[in-house]
Amino acid sequence: MFKAFLLKYAEIGVKGKNRYLFENALVRQIESALTKVEGIFSVSKVSGRIYVTAESDFDYDEAITALTKVFGLVGICPLLQIEDNGFDDLAEQVIKYLDNMYSNKNLTFKVNARRARKNYPLTSTEINMELGSRILDAYPEMSVDVHKPDKLISVEIREKINIYSETIKGAGGMPVGTAGKAMLLLSGGIDSPVAGYMVSRRGVTLEATYFHAPPYTSERAKQKVVDLAKKVAKYSGPIKLNVVNFTDAQLFIYDKCPHDELTIIMRRYMMRIAQHFAEESGCLGLITGESIGQVASQTMQSLNATNEVCTMPVYRPVIAFDKQDIVDIAVQIDTYETSILPFEDCCTIFVAKHPVTKPNLKYIKNSEEKLGEDMEELVRKAVETVEVIWCE
């Protein structure tokens, strides 16, 4: 029955003179999302409204799934579009629409008509009343409720007439690409994919850096992170993943530094390396999945110690979330089952038995100074041998 969709946005509508920039970015994201769906689609922007029209046969469920992952959309309305052949034809089409949509007619309803064409012979109020009357004649078991109806039947009189009564929830947020670019420190855990998703939802384009430690971490561990990046990319668009071989640097830190400081010092070097790639790519900040107090490296003192090496802003969208809050989002975006696969990353392999929870920055810097130029050479080697994987 459906060959078209009305796509609704929210925040974009208050952007004033810049609104068209956000609308155009949203249209590009919709077009990109639909390239993965079998069928031919056209996307049009008409009077502040965005429509998708199928130009060929298509998979309805696939199209809906693709559209629900487009940031910026708050609602997807499957649309019956008809020509204006007079009110009697409109009433017949609405009655037929309801019959196809709802096998159970024991429903309350309200008709909400809007006229974009003021030359239509009936006013909006008259359309509401007359259509409501004809629906009640056709389906006596239905009843009108103007305050809290089970179904709101929208009828829009435009160049064509739009009829719809269902709105599928969209992803919300802002169109990707309207708020700059940031570097995600991506691990195989639950938190960092959620953090990337949340920042991207506000319109930020993502790049990612993953620290790999072969042979202590396996190729399956790396593939797990690639798979996570691909799942996030279904929302954010393609992600450039920088895979950094961190083994030699980690072993050197392990040999030369106090073991209770290992995690903090390793995190500080990870932040330095991630910032290097971020600067090369024109990113405006780093993103991590850290949450206060979740582990030893995420106390306020530890976060202060890792922040100290960064000149870029560090965005931590899950900083105040309980673990279950993060898990709930991971389940929603389909990263959870991948995140809990038992392939460990380099952060968990080299963790100390009793890590410091309140690191003294002066002691941390003293330990780093002892690493000397050898460590700088290992960092240069890690940067120069980076493996780039495009995830989409």
CSV table of C-alpha atoms in Angstrom, one decimal, residues 15-389:
chain,number,residue,atom,x,y,z
A,15,LYS,CA,17.6,26.7,13.1
A,16,GLY,CA,16.4,30.0,11.5
A,17,LYS,CA,18.3,31.2,8.4
A,18,ASN,CA,20.7,28.2,8.6
A,19,ARG,CA,17.8,25.7,8.5
A,20,TYR,CA,18.3,24.9,4.9
A,21,LEU,CA,21.9,23.7,5.6
A,22,PHE,CA,20.7,21.2,8.1
A,23,GLU,CA,17.8,20.1,5.8
A,24,ASN,CA,20.2,19.5,3.0
A,25,ALA,CA,22.6,17.5,5.2
A,26,LEU,CA,19.6,15.4,6.3
A,27,VAL,CA,18.6,14.8,2.7
A,28,ARG,CA,22.1,13.6,1.9
A,29,GLN,CA,22.0,11.2,4.9
A,30,ILE,CA,18.7,9.8,3.9
A,31,GLU,CA,19.9,9.2,0.3
A,32,SER,CA,23.0,7.5,1.6
A,33,ALA,CA,21.0,5.3,4.0
A,34,LEU,CA,18.7,4.2,1.2
A,35,THR,CA,21.5,3.2,-1.2
A,36,LYS,CA,21.8,0.0,1.0
A,37,VAL,CA,18.1,-0.8,0.4
A,38,GLU,CA,17.0,-2.7,-2.7
A,39,GLY,CA,15.0,-0.4,-4.9
A,40,ILE,CA,15.1,3.0,-6.4
A,41,PHE,CA,14.1,6.0,-4.3
A,42,SER,CA,13.8,9.8,-4.7
A,43,VAL,CA,14.1,12.1,-1.8
A,44,SER,CA,12.5,15.5,-2.1
A,45,LYS,CA,12.2,18.6,0.1
A,46,VAL,CA,9.0,20.5,-0.3
A,47,SER,CA,7.9,23.5,1.9
A,48,GLY,CA,9.9,22.4,5.0
A,49,ARG,CA,8.9,18.7,4.6
A,50,ILE,CA,11.0,15.8,3.4
A,51,TYR,CA,9.5,12.9,1.4
A,52,VAL,CA,10.9,9.6,0.2
A,53,THR,CA,9.1,8.1,-2.8
A,54,ALA,CA,9.8,4.6,-4.1
A,55,GLU,CA,10.3,4.6,-7.9
A,56,SER,CA,10.4,0.8,-8.1
A,57,ASP,CA,9.5,-2.3,-6.1
A,58,PHE,CA,11.3,-2.2,-2.7
A,59,ASP,CA,11.7,-4.0,0.6
A,60,TYR,CA,9.4,-2.1,3.0
A,61,ASP,CA,11.0,-3.5,6.2
A,62,GLU,CA,14.6,-2.8,4.9
A,63,ALA,CA,13.6,0.8,4.0
A,64,ILE,CA,12.1,1.4,7.5
A,65,THR,CA,15.2,-0.1,9.2
A,66,ALA,CA,17.5,2.1,7.1
A,67,LEU,CA,15.5,5.3,7.8
A,68,THR,CA,15.3,4.6,11.6
A,69,LYS,CA,19.1,4.9,11.7
A,70,VAL,CA,19.3,8.3,10.2
A,71,PHE,CA,20.2,10.9,12.8
A,72,GLY,CA,18.0,14.0,12.6
A,73,LEU,CA,14.7,12.1,11.9
A,74,VAL,CA,12.2,11.9,14.7
A,75,GLY,CA,9.4,10.2,12.8
A,76,ILE,CA,8.8,8.1,9.7
A,77,CYS,CA,5.2,8.2,8.4
A,78,PRO,CA,4.3,5.5,5.8
A,79,LEU,CA,2.2,7.6,3.4
A,80,LEU,CA,-0.7,6.9,1.1
A,81,GLN,CA,-0.6,9.6,-1.6
A,82,ILE,CA,-3.6,10.1,-3.9
A,83,GLU,CA,-4.6,12.5,-6.6
A,84,ASP,CA,-7.3,15.1,-5.8
A,85,ASN,CA,-10.4,13.6,-7.5
A,86,GLY,CA,-12.9,15.3,-5.2
A,87,PHE,CA,-14.0,14.8,-1.7
A,88,ASP,CA,-16.1,11.7,-2.3
A,89,ASP,CA,-13.0,9.9,-3.7
A,90,LEU,CA,-11.0,11.1,-0.7
A,91,ALA,CA,-13.5,9.7,1.7
A,92,GLU,CA,-13.5,6.3,-0.1
A,93,GLN,CA,-9.7,6.2,0.0
A,94,VAL,CA,-9.6,7.0,3.7
A,95,ILE,CA,-12.1,4.3,4.5
A,96,LYS,CA,-10.2,1.8,2.3
A,97,TYR,CA,-7.0,2.8,4.0
A,98,LEU,CA,-8.4,2.2,7.5
A,99,ASP,CA,-9.7,-1.2,6.4
A,100,ASN,CA,-6.2,-2.2,5.2
A,101,MET,CA,-4.4,-0.8,8.2
A,102,TYR,CA,-6.6,-2.1,11.1
A,103,SER,CA,-8.3,-5.4,11.2
A,104,ASN,CA,-9.7,-4.6,14.6
A,105,LYS,CA,-11.9,-1.6,14.2
A,106,ASN,CA,-12.7,-1.3,17.9
A,107,LEU,CA,-10.7,2.0,18.0
A,108,THR,CA,-11.1,5.6,18.9
A,109,PHE,CA,-10.0,8.1,16.3
A,110,LYS,CA,-9.6,11.7,15.4
A,111,VAL,CA,-9.3,13.2,11.9
A,112,ASN,CA,-6.7,16.0,11.6
A,113,ALA,CA,-7.0,17.8,8.2
A,114,ARG,CA,-4.6,20.5,7.0
A,115,ARG,CA,-5.0,22.5,3.8
A,116,ALA,CA,-1.8,23.7,2.2
A,117,ARG,CA,-4.0,24.5,-0.8
A,118,LYS,CA,-6.5,27.1,0.4
A,119,ASN,CA,-8.5,26.8,-2.8
A,120,TYR,CA,-9.8,23.4,-1.7
A,121,PRO,CA,-13.6,23.7,-1.5
A,122,LEU,CA,-13.8,22.5,2.2
A,123,THR,CA,-12.1,24.1,5.2
A,124,SER,CA,-10.0,21.9,7.5
A,125,THR,CA,-12.8,21.9,10.1
A,126,GLU,CA,-15.3,20.8,7.5
A,127,ILE,CA,-13.0,18.0,6.2
A,128,ASN,CA,-12.6,16.8,9.8
A,129,MET,CA,-16.3,16.7,10.5
A,130,GLU,CA,-17.4,15.2,7.1
A,131,LEU,CA,-14.6,12.5,7.1
A,132,GLY,CA,-15.3,11.6,10.7
A,133,SER,CA,-19.0,11.1,9.8
A,134,ARG,CA,-18.3,8.9,6.9
A,135,ILE,CA,-15.8,6.8,8.9
A,136,LEU,CA,-18.5,6.2,11.5
A,137,ASP,CA,-21.0,5.2,8.9
A,138,ALA,CA,-18.5,2.7,7.4
A,139,TYR,CA,-17.3,1.4,10.8
A,140,PRO,CA,-19.9,1.8,13.5
A,141,GLU,CA,-17.6,0.1,16.1
A,142,MET,CA,-15.2,3.0,15.8
A,143,SER,CA,-15.8,6.1,17.9
A,144,VAL,CA,-14.4,9.7,18.0
A,145,ASP,CA,-12.1,10.9,20.8
A,146,VAL,CA,-10.7,14.3,20.1
A,147,HIS,CA,-8.4,14.4,23.2
A,148,LYS,CA,-6.7,11.0,23.3
A,149,PRO,CA,-7.6,9.0,20.2
A,150,ASP,CA,-6.1,5.5,19.6
A,151,LYS,CA,-5.4,6.7,16.0
A,152,LEU,CA,-4.9,10.2,14.7
A,153,ILE,CA,-5.8,10.1,11.0
A,154,SER,CA,-3.9,12.9,9.3
A,155,VAL,CA,-5.1,14.2,5.9
A,156,GLU,CA,-3.0,16.8,4.2
A,157,ILE,CA,-4.3,18.7,1.2
A,158,ARG,CA,-1.3,19.6,-0.9
A,159,GLU,CA,-0.5,19.2,-4.6
A,160,LYS,CA,-1.4,15.6,-3.9
A,161,ILE,CA,-3.3,14.4,-0.8
A,162,ASN,CA,-1.4,12.7,1.9
A,163,ILE,CA,-3.1,10.2,4.3
A,164,TYR,CA,-1.3,8.6,7.2
A,165,SER,CA,-2.0,7.4,10.8
A,166,GLU,CA,1.2,5.8,12.0
A,167,THR,CA,4.5,7.4,13.0
A,168,ILE,CA,7.6,5.1,13.4
A,169,LYS,CA,10.1,6.6,15.9
A,170,GLY,CA,13.3,7.9,14.4
A,171,ALA,CA,16.8,8.1,15.8
A,172,GLY,CA,16.5,11.8,16.7
A,173,GLY,CA,19.5,14.0,17.1
A,174,MET,CA,21.1,16.1,14.3
A,175,PRO,CA,22.3,15.1,10.8
A,176,VAL,CA,25.8,13.7,10.7
A,177,GLY,CA,28.3,16.2,9.3
A,178,THR,CA,26.7,19.3,10.7
A,179,ALA,CA,28.8,19.5,13.9
A,180,GLY,CA,32.4,18.8,12.9
A,181,LYS,CA,34.5,15.7,13.4
A,182,ALA,CA,35.9,13.9,16.4
A,183,MET,CA,38.3,10.9,17.1
A,184,LEU,CA,36.8,8.0,19.1
A,185,LEU,CA,39.1,5.9,21.2
A,186,LEU,CA,37.4,2.6,20.3
A,187,SER,CA,38.0,-0.6,22.3
A,188,GLY,CA,36.2,-4.0,22.3
A,189,GLY,CA,34.2,-3.1,25.4
A,190,ILE,CA,30.6,-1.9,25.9
A,191,ASP,CA,31.2,1.7,26.6
A,192,SER,CA,33.2,3.2,23.7
A,193,PRO,CA,30.8,2.2,20.9
A,194,VAL,CA,27.9,3.8,22.9
A,195,ALA,CA,30.0,6.9,23.4
A,196,GLY,CA,30.7,7.2,19.7
A,197,TYR,CA,27.0,6.6,18.8
A,198,MET,CA,25.9,9.3,21.3
A,199,VAL,CA,28.3,12.0,20.0
A,200,SER,CA,27.5,11.1,16.4
A,201,ARG,CA,23.8,11.5,17.2
A,202,ARG,CA,24.5,15.2,17.7
A,203,GLY,CA,25.8,15.6,14.2
A,204,VAL,CA,29.5,14.8,14.6
A,205,THR,CA,31.4,12.8,12.0
A,206,LEU,CA,33.4,9.9,13.5
A,207,GLU,CA,36.9,8.6,13.0
A,208,ALA,CA,38.3,6.0,15.4
A,209,THR,CA,41.6,4.7,16.9
A,210,TYR,CA,42.0,1.2,18.3
A,211,PHE,CA,45.1,-0.1,20.1
A,212,HIS,CA,46.0,-3.6,19.2
A,213,ALA,CA,48.7,-5.7,21.1
A,214,PRO,CA,49.6,-8.9,19.1
A,215,PRO,CA,50.3,-11.6,20.0
A,216,TYR,CA,48.7,-10.8,23.4
A,217,THR,CA,45.5,-9.9,21.7
A,218,SER,CA,44.3,-12.0,18.8
A,219,GLU,CA,43.1,-11.2,15.3
A,220,ARG,CA,39.6,-12.1,16.6
A,221,ALA,CA,39.9,-9.3,19.1
A,222,LYS,CA,40.8,-6.9,16.3
A,223,GLN,CA,37.9,-8.2,14.2
A,224,LYS,CA,35.6,-7.7,17.1
A,225,VAL,CA,36.5,-4.0,17.1
A,226,VAL,CA,36.0,-3.8,13.3
A,227,ASP,CA,32.6,-5.3,13.8
A,228,LEU,CA,31.7,-2.8,16.5
A,229,ALA,CA,32.8,0.1,14.2
A,230,LYS,CA,30.6,-1.3,11.4
A,231,LYS,CA,27.6,-1.4,13.8
A,232,VAL,CA,28.2,2.2,14.9
A,233,ALA,CA,28.7,3.2,11.2
A,234,LYS,CA,25.1,2.1,10.4
A,235,TYR,CA,24.2,5.3,12.3
A,236,SER,CA,27.2,7.6,11.9
A,237,GLY,CA,28.2,6.8,8.3
A,238,PRO,CA,31.5,5.3,7.2
A,239,ILE,CA,34.2,5.3,10.0
A,240,LYS,CA,38.0,5.4,9.3
A,241,LEU,CA,39.5,3.0,11.9
A,242,ASN,CA,43.2,3.5,12.8
A,243,VAL,CA,44.6,0.2,14.1
A,244,VAL,CA,47.7,1.0,16.1
A,245,ASN,CA,50.2,-1.8,17.0
A,246,PHE,CA,50.9,-0.9,20.6
A,247,THR,CA,52.7,-4.1,21.8
A,248,ASP,CA,56.2,-2.8,21.9
A,249,ALA,CA,55.3,0.4,23.7
A,250,GLN,CA,53.2,-1.4,26.2
A,251,LEU,CA,55.9,-4.0,27.0
A,252,PHE,CA,58.4,-1.1,27.4
A,253,ILE,CA,56.1,0.7,29.9
A,254,TYR,CA,55.6,-2.6,31.7
A,255,ASP,CA,59.3,-3.1,32.1
A,256,LYS,CA,60.2,0.4,33.1
A,257,CYS,CA,57.4,1.8,35.2
A,258,PRO,CA,55.8,1.0,38.6
A,259,HIS,CA,53.1,-1.5,38.0
A,260,ASP,CA,50.5,0.4,39.9
A,261,GLU,CA,50.9,3.2,37.4
A,262,LEU,CA,50.8,1.1,34.3
A,263,THR,CA,47.2,1.8,33.3
A,264,ILE,CA,47.4,5.5,33.7
A,265,ILE,CA,50.7,5.8,31.8
A,266,MET,CA,49.4,3.6,29.0
A,267,ARG,CA,46.2,5.6,28.8
A,268,ARG,CA,48.2,8.8,28.6
A,269,TYR,CA,50.2,7.5,25.6
A,270,MET,CA,47.0,6.3,23.9
A,271,MET,CA,45.6,9.8,24.3
A,272,ARG,CA,48.7,11.3,22.8
A,273,ILE,CA,48.6,8.9,19.8
A,274,ALA,CA,44.9,9.3,19.2
A,275,GLN,CA,45.3,13.1,19.3
A,276,HIS,CA,48.1,12.8,16.7
A,277,PHE,CA,45.7,11.1,14.3
A,278,ALA,CA,42.9,13.5,15.2
A,279,GLU,CA,45.0,16.5,14.3
A,280,GLU,CA,46.0,15.0,11.0
A,281,SER,CA,42.3,14.4,10.1
A,282,GLY,CA,41.0,17.8,11.2
A,283,CYS,CA,39.1,16.5,14.3
A,284,LEU,CA,37.9,18.9,16.9
A,285,GLY,CA,38.1,16.6,19.9
A,286,LEU,CA,38.6,13.1,21.3
A,287,ILE,CA,35.8,10.8,22.5
A,288,THR,CA,36.1,8.1,25.2
A,289,GLY,CA,33.6,5.8,26.9
A,290,GLU,CA,34.9,6.6,30.4
A,291,SER,CA,32.4,6.7,33.3
A,292,ILE,CA,33.3,8.1,36.7
A,293,GLY,CA,34.4,5.4,39.2
A,294,GLN,CA,33.7,2.4,36.9
A,295,VAL,CA,37.3,1.2,37.0
A,296,ALA,CA,40.6,2.4,38.6
A,297,SER,CA,41.5,4.5,35.5
A,298,GLN,CA,38.2,6.3,35.6
A,299,THR,CA,38.3,8.0,39.0
A,300,MET,CA,38.3,11.8,39.0
A,301,GLN,CA,42.1,11.8,39.8
A,302,SER,CA,42.8,9.3,37.0
A,303,LEU,CA,40.8,11.2,34.4
A,304,ASN,CA,42.6,14.4,35.4
A,305,ALA,CA,45.9,12.6,34.9
A,306,THR,CA,45.0,11.4,31.4
A,307,ASN,CA,43.4,14.7,30.4
A,308,GLU,CA,46.7,16.5,31.2
A,309,VAL,CA,48.4,15.3,28.0
A,310,CYS,CA,45.6,16.5,25.7
A,311,THR,CA,45.4,19.9,24.1
A,312,MET,CA,42.1,18.9,22.4
A,313,PRO,CA,38.8,18.7,24.3
A,314,VAL,CA,37.9,15.2,25.5
A,315,TYR,CA,34.2,14.4,25.2
A,316,ARG,CA,32.9,11.7,27.6
A,317,PRO,CA,29.2,11.3,26.9
A,318,VAL,CA,28.6,8.5,29.3
A,319,ILE,CA,30.6,10.1,32.1
A,320,ALA,CA,27.7,10.1,34.6
A,321,PHE,CA,25.9,6.9,33.4
A,322,ASP,CA,25.4,3.8,35.5
A,323,LYS,CA,26.7,0.7,33.8
A,324,GLN,CA,23.1,-0.5,33.1
A,325,ASP,CA,22.3,2.8,31.4
A,326,ILE,CA,25.2,2.1,29.0
A,327,VAL,CA,24.2,-1.5,28.5
A,328,ASP,CA,20.6,-0.5,27.6
A,329,ILE,CA,21.9,1.8,24.8
A,330,ALA,CA,24.3,-0.9,23.6
A,331,VAL,CA,21.4,-3.3,23.3
A,332,GLN,CA,19.3,-0.7,21.5
A,333,ILE,CA,22.1,-0.1,18.9
A,334,ASP,CA,23.0,-3.8,18.6
A,335,THR,CA,26.6,-3.5,19.9
A,336,TYR,CA,26.1,-5.3,23.2
A,337,GLU,CA,26.3,-8.9,22.0
A,338,THR,CA,29.5,-8.1,20.0
A,339,SER,CA,31.1,-6.2,22.9
A,340,ILE,CA,30.7,-9.1,25.4
A,341,LEU,CA,32.5,-11.6,23.1
A,342,PRO,CA,35.4,-13.0,25.1
A,343,PHE,CA,38.3,-11.5,23.1
A,344,GLU,CA,40.3,-9.2,25.3
A,345,ASP,CA,41.9,-5.9,24.2
A,346,CYS,CA,45.2,-4.5,25.2
A,347,CYS,CA,43.8,-2.5,28.1
A,348,THR,CA,42.7,-5.6,30.0
A,349,ILE,CA,45.8,-7.7,29.1
A,350,PHE,CA,48.3,-5.4,30.7
A,351,VAL,CA,46.2,-4.3,33.7
A,352,ALA,CA,48.0,-4.3,37.1
A,353,LYS,CA,46.8,-6.3,40.0
A,354,HIS,CA,46.5,-3.3,42.2
A,355,PRO,CA,46.3,-0.1,40.0
A,356,VAL,CA,46.6,3.3,41.6
A,357,THR,CA,43.2,4.9,41.9
A,358,LYS,CA,44.4,8.4,43.0
A,359,PRO,CA,47.5,8.9,40.9
A,360,ASN,CA,49.8,11.8,41.7
A,361,LEU,CA,50.5,13.6,38.5
A,362,LYS,CA,54.1,14.5,39.7
A,363,TYR,CA,54.9,10.8,40.1
A,364,ILE,CA,53.3,9.9,36.8
A,365,LYS,CA,55.4,12.5,35.0
A,366,ASN,CA,58.6,11.3,36.7
A,367,SER,CA,57.9,7.7,35.6
A,368,GLU,CA,57.4,8.9,32.0
A,369,GLU,CA,60.6,10.9,32.0
A,370,LYS,CA,62.5,7.7,32.8
A,371,LEU,CA,61.2,6.2,29.6
A,372,GLY,CA,63.2,8.7,27.6
A,373,GLU,CA,63.8,8.8,23.9
A,374,ASP,CA,63.4,5.0,23.5
A,375,MET,CA,59.7,5.5,24.3
A,376,GLU,CA,59.4,8.4,21.8
A,377,GLU,CA,60.9,6.1,19.1
A,378,LEU,CA,58.3,3.3,20.0
A,379,VAL,CA,55.5,5.8,19.7
A,380,ARG,CA,56.8,7.0,16.3
A,381,LYS,CA,57.0,3.4,15.1
A,382,ALA,CA,53.4,2.8,16.3
A,383,VAL,CA,52.2,5.9,14.4
A,384,GLU,CA,54.1,5.1,11.2
A,385,THR,CA,52.9,1.5,11.0
A,386,VAL,CA,49.2,2.2,11.6
A,387,GLU,CA,46.7,0.0,9.7
A,388,VAL,CA,43.7,1.9,8.3
A,389,ILE,CA,40.4,0.0,7.9
